[in-house]
PDB file of C-alpha atoms in Angstrom:
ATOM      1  CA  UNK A   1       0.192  -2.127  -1.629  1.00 33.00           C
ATOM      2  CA  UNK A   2      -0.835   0.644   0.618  1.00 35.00           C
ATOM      3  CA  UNK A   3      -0.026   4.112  -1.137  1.00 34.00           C
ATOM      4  CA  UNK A   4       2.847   6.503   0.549  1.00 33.00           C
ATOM      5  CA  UNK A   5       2.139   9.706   1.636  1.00 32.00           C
ATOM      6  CA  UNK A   6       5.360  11.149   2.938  1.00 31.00           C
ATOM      7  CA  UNK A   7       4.719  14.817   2.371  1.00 31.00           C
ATOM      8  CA  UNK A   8       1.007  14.694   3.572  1.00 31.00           C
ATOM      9  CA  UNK A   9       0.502  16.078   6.855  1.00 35.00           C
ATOM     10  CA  UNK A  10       2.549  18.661   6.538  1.00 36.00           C
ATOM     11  CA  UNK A  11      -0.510  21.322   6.821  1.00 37.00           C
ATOM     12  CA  UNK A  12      -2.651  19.998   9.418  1.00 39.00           C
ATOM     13  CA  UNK A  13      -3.565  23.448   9.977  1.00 43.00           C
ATOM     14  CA  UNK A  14      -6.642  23.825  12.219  1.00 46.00           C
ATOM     15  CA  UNK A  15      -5.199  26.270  13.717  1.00 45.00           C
ATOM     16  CA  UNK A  16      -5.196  28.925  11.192  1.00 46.00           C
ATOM     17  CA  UNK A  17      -9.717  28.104  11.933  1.00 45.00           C
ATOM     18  CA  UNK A  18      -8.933  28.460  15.706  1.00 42.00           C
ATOM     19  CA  UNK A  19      -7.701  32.091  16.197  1.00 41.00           C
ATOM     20  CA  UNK A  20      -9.750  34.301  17.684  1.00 37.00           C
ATOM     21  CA  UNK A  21     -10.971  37.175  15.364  1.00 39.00           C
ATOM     22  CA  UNK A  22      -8.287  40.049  15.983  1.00 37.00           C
ATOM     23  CA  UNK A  23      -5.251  37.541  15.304  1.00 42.00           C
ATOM     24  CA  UNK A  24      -6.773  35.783  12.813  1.00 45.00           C
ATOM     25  CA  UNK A  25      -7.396  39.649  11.261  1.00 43.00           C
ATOM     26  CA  UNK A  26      -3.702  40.263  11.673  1.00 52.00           C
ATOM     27  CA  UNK A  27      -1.210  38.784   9.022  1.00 70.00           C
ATOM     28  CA  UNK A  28       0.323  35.948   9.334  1.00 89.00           C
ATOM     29  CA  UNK A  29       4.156  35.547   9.037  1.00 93.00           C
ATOM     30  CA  UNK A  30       6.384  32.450   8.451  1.00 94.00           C
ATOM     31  CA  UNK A  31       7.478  32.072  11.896  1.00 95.00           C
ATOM     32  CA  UNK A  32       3.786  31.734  12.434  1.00 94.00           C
ATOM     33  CA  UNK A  33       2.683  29.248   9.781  1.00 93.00           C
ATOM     34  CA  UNK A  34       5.937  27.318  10.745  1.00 92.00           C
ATOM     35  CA  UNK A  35       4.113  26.988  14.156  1.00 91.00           C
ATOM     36  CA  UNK A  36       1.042  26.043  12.940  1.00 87.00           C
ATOM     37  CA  UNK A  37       2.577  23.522  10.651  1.00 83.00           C
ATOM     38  CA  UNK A  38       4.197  22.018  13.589  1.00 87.00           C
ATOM     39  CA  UNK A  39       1.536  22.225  16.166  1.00 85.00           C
ATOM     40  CA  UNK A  40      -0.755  20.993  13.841  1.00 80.00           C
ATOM     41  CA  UNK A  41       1.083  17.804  12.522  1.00 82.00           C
ATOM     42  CA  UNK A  42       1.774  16.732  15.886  1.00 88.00           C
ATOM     43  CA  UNK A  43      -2.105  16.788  16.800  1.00 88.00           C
ATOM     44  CA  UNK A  44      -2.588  14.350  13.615  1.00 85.00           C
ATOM     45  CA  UNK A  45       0.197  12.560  14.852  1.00 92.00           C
ATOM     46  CA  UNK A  46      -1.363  12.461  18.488  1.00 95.00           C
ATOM     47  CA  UNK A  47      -5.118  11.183  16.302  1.00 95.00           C
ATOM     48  CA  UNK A  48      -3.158   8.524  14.303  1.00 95.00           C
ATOM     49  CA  UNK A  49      -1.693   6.908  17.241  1.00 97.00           C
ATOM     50  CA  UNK A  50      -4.664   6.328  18.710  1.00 98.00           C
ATOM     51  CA  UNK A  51      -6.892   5.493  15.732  1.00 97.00           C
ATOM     52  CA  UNK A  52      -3.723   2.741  15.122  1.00 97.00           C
ATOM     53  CA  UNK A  53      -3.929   1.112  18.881  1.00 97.00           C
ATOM     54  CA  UNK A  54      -8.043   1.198  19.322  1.00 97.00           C
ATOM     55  CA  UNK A  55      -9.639   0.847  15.936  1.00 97.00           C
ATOM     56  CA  UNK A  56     -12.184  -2.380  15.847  1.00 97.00           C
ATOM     57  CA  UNK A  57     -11.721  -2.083  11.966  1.00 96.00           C
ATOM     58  CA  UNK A  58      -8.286  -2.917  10.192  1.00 97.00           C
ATOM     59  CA  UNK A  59      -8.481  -0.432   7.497  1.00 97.00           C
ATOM     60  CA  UNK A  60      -9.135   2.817  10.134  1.00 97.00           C
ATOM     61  CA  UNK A  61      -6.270   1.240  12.188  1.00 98.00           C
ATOM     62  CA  UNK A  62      -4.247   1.232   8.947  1.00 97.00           C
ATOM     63  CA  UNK A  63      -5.637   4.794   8.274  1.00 97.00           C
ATOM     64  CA  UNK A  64      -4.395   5.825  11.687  1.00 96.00           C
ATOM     65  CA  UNK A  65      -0.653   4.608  11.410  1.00 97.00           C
ATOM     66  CA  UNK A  66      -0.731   5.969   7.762  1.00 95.00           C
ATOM     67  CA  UNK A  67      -1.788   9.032   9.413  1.00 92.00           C
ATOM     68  CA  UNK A  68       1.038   9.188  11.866  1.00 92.00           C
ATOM     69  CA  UNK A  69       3.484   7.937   9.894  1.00 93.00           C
ATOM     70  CA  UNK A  70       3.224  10.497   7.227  1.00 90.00           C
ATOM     71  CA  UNK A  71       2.529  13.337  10.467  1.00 85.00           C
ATOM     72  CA  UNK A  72       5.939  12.419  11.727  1.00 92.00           C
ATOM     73  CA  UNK A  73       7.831  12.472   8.423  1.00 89.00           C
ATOM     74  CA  UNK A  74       6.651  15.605   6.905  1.00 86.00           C
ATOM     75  CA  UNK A  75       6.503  17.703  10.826  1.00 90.00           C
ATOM     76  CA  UNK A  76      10.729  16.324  10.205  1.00 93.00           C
ATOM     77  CA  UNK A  77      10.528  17.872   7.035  1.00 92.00           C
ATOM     78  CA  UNK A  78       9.417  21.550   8.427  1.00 91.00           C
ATOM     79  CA  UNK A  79      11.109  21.188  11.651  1.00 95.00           C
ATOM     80  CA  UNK A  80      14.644  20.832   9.091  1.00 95.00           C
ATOM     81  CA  UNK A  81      13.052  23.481   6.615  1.00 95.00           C
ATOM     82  CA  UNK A  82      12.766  25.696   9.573  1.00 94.00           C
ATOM     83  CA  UNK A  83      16.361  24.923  10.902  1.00 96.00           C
ATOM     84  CA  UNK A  84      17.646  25.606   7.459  1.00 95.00           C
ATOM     85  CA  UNK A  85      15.898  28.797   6.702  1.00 93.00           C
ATOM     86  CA  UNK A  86      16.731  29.938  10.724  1.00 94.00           C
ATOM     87  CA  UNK A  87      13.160  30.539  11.430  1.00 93.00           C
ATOM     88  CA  UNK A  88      11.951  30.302  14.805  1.00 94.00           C
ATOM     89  CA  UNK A  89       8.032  29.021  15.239  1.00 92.00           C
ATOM     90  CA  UNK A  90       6.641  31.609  16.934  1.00 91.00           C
ATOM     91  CA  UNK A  91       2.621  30.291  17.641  1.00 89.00           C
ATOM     92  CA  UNK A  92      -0.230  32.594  16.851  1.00 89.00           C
ATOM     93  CA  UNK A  93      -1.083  34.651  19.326  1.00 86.00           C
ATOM     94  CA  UNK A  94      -4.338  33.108  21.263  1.00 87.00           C
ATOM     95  CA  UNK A  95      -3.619  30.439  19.659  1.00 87.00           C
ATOM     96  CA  UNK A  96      -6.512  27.351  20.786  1.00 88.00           C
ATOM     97  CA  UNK A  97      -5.559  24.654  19.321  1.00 87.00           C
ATOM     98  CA  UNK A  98      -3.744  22.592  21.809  1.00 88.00           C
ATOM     99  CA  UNK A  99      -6.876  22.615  24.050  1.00 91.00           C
ATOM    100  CA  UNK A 100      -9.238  21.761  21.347  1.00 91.00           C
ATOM    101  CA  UNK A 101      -7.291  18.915  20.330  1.00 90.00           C
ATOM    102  CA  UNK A 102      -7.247  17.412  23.969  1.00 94.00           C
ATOM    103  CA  UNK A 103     -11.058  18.231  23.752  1.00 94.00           C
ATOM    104  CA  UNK A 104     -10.785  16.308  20.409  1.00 94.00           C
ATOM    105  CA  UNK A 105      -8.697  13.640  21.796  1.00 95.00           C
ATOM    106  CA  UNK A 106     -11.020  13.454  24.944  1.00 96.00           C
ATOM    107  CA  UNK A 107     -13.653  13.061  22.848  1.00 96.00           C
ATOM    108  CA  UNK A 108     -12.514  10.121  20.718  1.00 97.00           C
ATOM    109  CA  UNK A 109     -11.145   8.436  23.410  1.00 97.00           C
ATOM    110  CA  UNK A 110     -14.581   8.545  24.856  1.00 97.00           C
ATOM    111  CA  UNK A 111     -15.602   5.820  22.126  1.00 97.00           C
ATOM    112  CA  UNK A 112     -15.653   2.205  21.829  1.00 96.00           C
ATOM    113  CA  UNK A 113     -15.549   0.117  18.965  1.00 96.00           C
ATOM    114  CA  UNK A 114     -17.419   0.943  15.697  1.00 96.00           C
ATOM    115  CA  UNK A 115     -18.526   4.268  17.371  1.00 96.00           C
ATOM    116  CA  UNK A 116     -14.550   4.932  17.645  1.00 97.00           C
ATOM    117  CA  UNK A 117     -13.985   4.016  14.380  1.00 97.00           C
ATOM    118  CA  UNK A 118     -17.195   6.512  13.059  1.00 97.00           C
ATOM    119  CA  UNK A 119     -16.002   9.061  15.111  1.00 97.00           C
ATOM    120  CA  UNK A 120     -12.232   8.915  13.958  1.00 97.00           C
ATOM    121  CA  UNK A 121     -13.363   9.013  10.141  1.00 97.00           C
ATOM    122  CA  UNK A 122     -15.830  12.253  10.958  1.00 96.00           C
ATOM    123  CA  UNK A 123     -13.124  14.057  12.577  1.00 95.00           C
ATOM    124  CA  UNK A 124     -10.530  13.435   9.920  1.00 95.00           C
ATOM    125  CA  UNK A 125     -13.002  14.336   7.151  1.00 94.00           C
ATOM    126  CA  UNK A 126     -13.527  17.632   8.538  1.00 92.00           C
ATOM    127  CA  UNK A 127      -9.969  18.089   9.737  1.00 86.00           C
ATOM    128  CA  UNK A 128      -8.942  17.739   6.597  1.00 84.00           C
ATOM    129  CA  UNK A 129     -11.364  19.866   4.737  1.00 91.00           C
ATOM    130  CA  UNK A 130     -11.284  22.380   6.809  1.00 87.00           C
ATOM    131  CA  UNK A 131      -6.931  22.256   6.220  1.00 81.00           C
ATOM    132  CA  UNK A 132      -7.237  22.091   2.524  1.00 86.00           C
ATOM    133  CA  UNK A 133      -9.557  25.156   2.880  1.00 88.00           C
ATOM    134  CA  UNK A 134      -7.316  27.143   5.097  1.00 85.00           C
ATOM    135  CA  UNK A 135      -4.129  26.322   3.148  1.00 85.00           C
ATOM    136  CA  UNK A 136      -5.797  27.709  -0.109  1.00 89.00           C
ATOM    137  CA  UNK A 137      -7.414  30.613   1.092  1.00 89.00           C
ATOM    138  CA  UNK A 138      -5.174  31.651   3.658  1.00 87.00           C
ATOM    139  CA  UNK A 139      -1.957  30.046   4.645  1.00 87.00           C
ATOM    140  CA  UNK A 140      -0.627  29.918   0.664  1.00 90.00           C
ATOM    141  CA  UNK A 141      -1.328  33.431  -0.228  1.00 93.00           C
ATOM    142  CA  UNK A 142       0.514  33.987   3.364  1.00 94.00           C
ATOM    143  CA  UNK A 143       3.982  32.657   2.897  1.00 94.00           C
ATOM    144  CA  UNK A 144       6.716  35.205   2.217  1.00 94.00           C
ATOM    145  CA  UNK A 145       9.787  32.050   1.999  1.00 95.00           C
ATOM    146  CA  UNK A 146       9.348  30.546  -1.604  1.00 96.00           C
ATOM    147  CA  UNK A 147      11.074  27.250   0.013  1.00 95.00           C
ATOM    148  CA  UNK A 148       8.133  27.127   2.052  1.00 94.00           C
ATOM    149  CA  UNK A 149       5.664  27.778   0.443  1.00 94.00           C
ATOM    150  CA  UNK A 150       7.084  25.347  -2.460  1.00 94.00           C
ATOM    151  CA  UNK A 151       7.236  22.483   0.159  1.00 91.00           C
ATOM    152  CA  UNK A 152       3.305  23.566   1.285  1.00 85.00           C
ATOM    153  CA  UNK A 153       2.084  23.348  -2.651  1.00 89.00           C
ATOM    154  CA  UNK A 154       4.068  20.137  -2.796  1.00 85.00           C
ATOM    155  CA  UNK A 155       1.719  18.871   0.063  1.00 83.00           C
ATOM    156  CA  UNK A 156      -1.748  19.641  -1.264  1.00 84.00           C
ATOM    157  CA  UNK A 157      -2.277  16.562  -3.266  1.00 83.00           C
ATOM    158  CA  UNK A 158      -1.124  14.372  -0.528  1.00 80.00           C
ATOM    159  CA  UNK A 159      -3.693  16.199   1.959  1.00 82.00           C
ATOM    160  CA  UNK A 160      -6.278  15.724  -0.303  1.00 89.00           C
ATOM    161  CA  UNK A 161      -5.313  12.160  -1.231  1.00 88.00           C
ATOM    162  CA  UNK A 162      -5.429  11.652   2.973  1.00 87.00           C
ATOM    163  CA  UNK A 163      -9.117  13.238   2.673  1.00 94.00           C
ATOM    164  CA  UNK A 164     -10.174  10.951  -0.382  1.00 95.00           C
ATOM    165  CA  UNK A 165      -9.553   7.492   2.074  1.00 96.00           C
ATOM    166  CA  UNK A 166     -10.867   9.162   5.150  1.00 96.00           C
ATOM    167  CA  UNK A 167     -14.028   9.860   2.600  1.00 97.00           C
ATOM    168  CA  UNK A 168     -14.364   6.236   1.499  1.00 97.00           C
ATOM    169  CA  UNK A 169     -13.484   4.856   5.327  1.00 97.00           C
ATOM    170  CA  UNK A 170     -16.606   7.217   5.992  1.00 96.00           C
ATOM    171  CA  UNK A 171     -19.098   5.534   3.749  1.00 96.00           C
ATOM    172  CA  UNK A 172     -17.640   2.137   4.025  1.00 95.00           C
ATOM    173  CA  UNK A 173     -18.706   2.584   7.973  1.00 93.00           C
ATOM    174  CA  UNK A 174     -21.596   4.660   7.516  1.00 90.00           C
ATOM    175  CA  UNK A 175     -22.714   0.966   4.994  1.00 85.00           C
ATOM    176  CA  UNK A 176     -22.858   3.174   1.946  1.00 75.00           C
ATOM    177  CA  UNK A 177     -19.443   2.448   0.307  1.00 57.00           C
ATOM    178  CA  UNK A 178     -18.663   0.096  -2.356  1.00 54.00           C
ATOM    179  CA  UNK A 179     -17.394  -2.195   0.339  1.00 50.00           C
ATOM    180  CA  UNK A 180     -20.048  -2.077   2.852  1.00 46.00           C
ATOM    181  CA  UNK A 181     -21.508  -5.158   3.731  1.00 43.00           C
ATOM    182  CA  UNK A 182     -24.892  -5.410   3.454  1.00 38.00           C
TER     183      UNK A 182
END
């Protein structure tokens, strides 16, 4: 049985590594980490898709409609958080992130095959180190709401549990996983 994610997702934050040096210098608000939250999941959700329709592999196929799946519940989740508390996303000012992932999704749709699938993993690795970084050292110390930030540290181990399979996807591809074939 596959494992369920639902909160995971929530944090796709790449974001927060976009800005540009003067807003990333300035503080960041809730509004602002509502809009990154959102922003961000529907990239992964945008990522998953694809990963689920052209993946030559069934497990990063399955990966990819995990991924999108749990995107889609958990953006619900802060999209309702953000209703209830009556904040308004307000996006970072300078704010890249919408053109790097169509660079991102340009990119992957670029490949074919097991080049698609190697490709996929990579960027999902690093998207989700990169998240788990940001979330620790600068979206968590951050939020002002504690309803937010209680929903964000209820995430964490489901982002990291997303990074663990994208880890062994990596080295099951790359023929150095316990289930490469030889």
């Amino acid at each position: 049985m596959r494992p369920s994610f639902s909160l995971i997702a929530l944090l796709a934050l790449p974001a927060v590594l976009l800005l540009p040096a003067p807003a990333a210098a300035q503080a960041l608000d809730d509004p602002t980490i509502v809009a990154i939250f959102d922003a961000a999941n529907t990239a992964d959700i945008e990522t998953g898709s694809l990963a689920a329709k052209r993946a030559q592999s069934k497990e990063v196929r399955d990966y990819g409609a995990m991924i999108a799946h749990d995107h889609e519940a958990v953006r619900q989740m802060g999209r309702d958080l953000a209703r209830k508390l009556g904040v308004t996303p307000t996006p970072p000012a300078g704010d890249a992130s919408a053109k790097t992932q169509a660079e991102a999704m340009a990119a992957l749709r670029a490949k074919h095959g097991a080049d698609f699938d190697r490709a996929l993993v990579e960027h999902e690795v690093a998207f989700h180190k990169s998240v788990i970084d940001a979330i620790q050292t600068t979206l968590l110390p951050a939020i002002q709401n504690p309803e937010l930030k209680a929903l964000v540290e209820k995430v964490v181990p489901a982002f990291q549990a997303h990074l663990l399979v994208a880890q062994r996807l990596e080295r099951q591809l790359n023929g150095t996983g316990p289930t490469a074939t030889k």
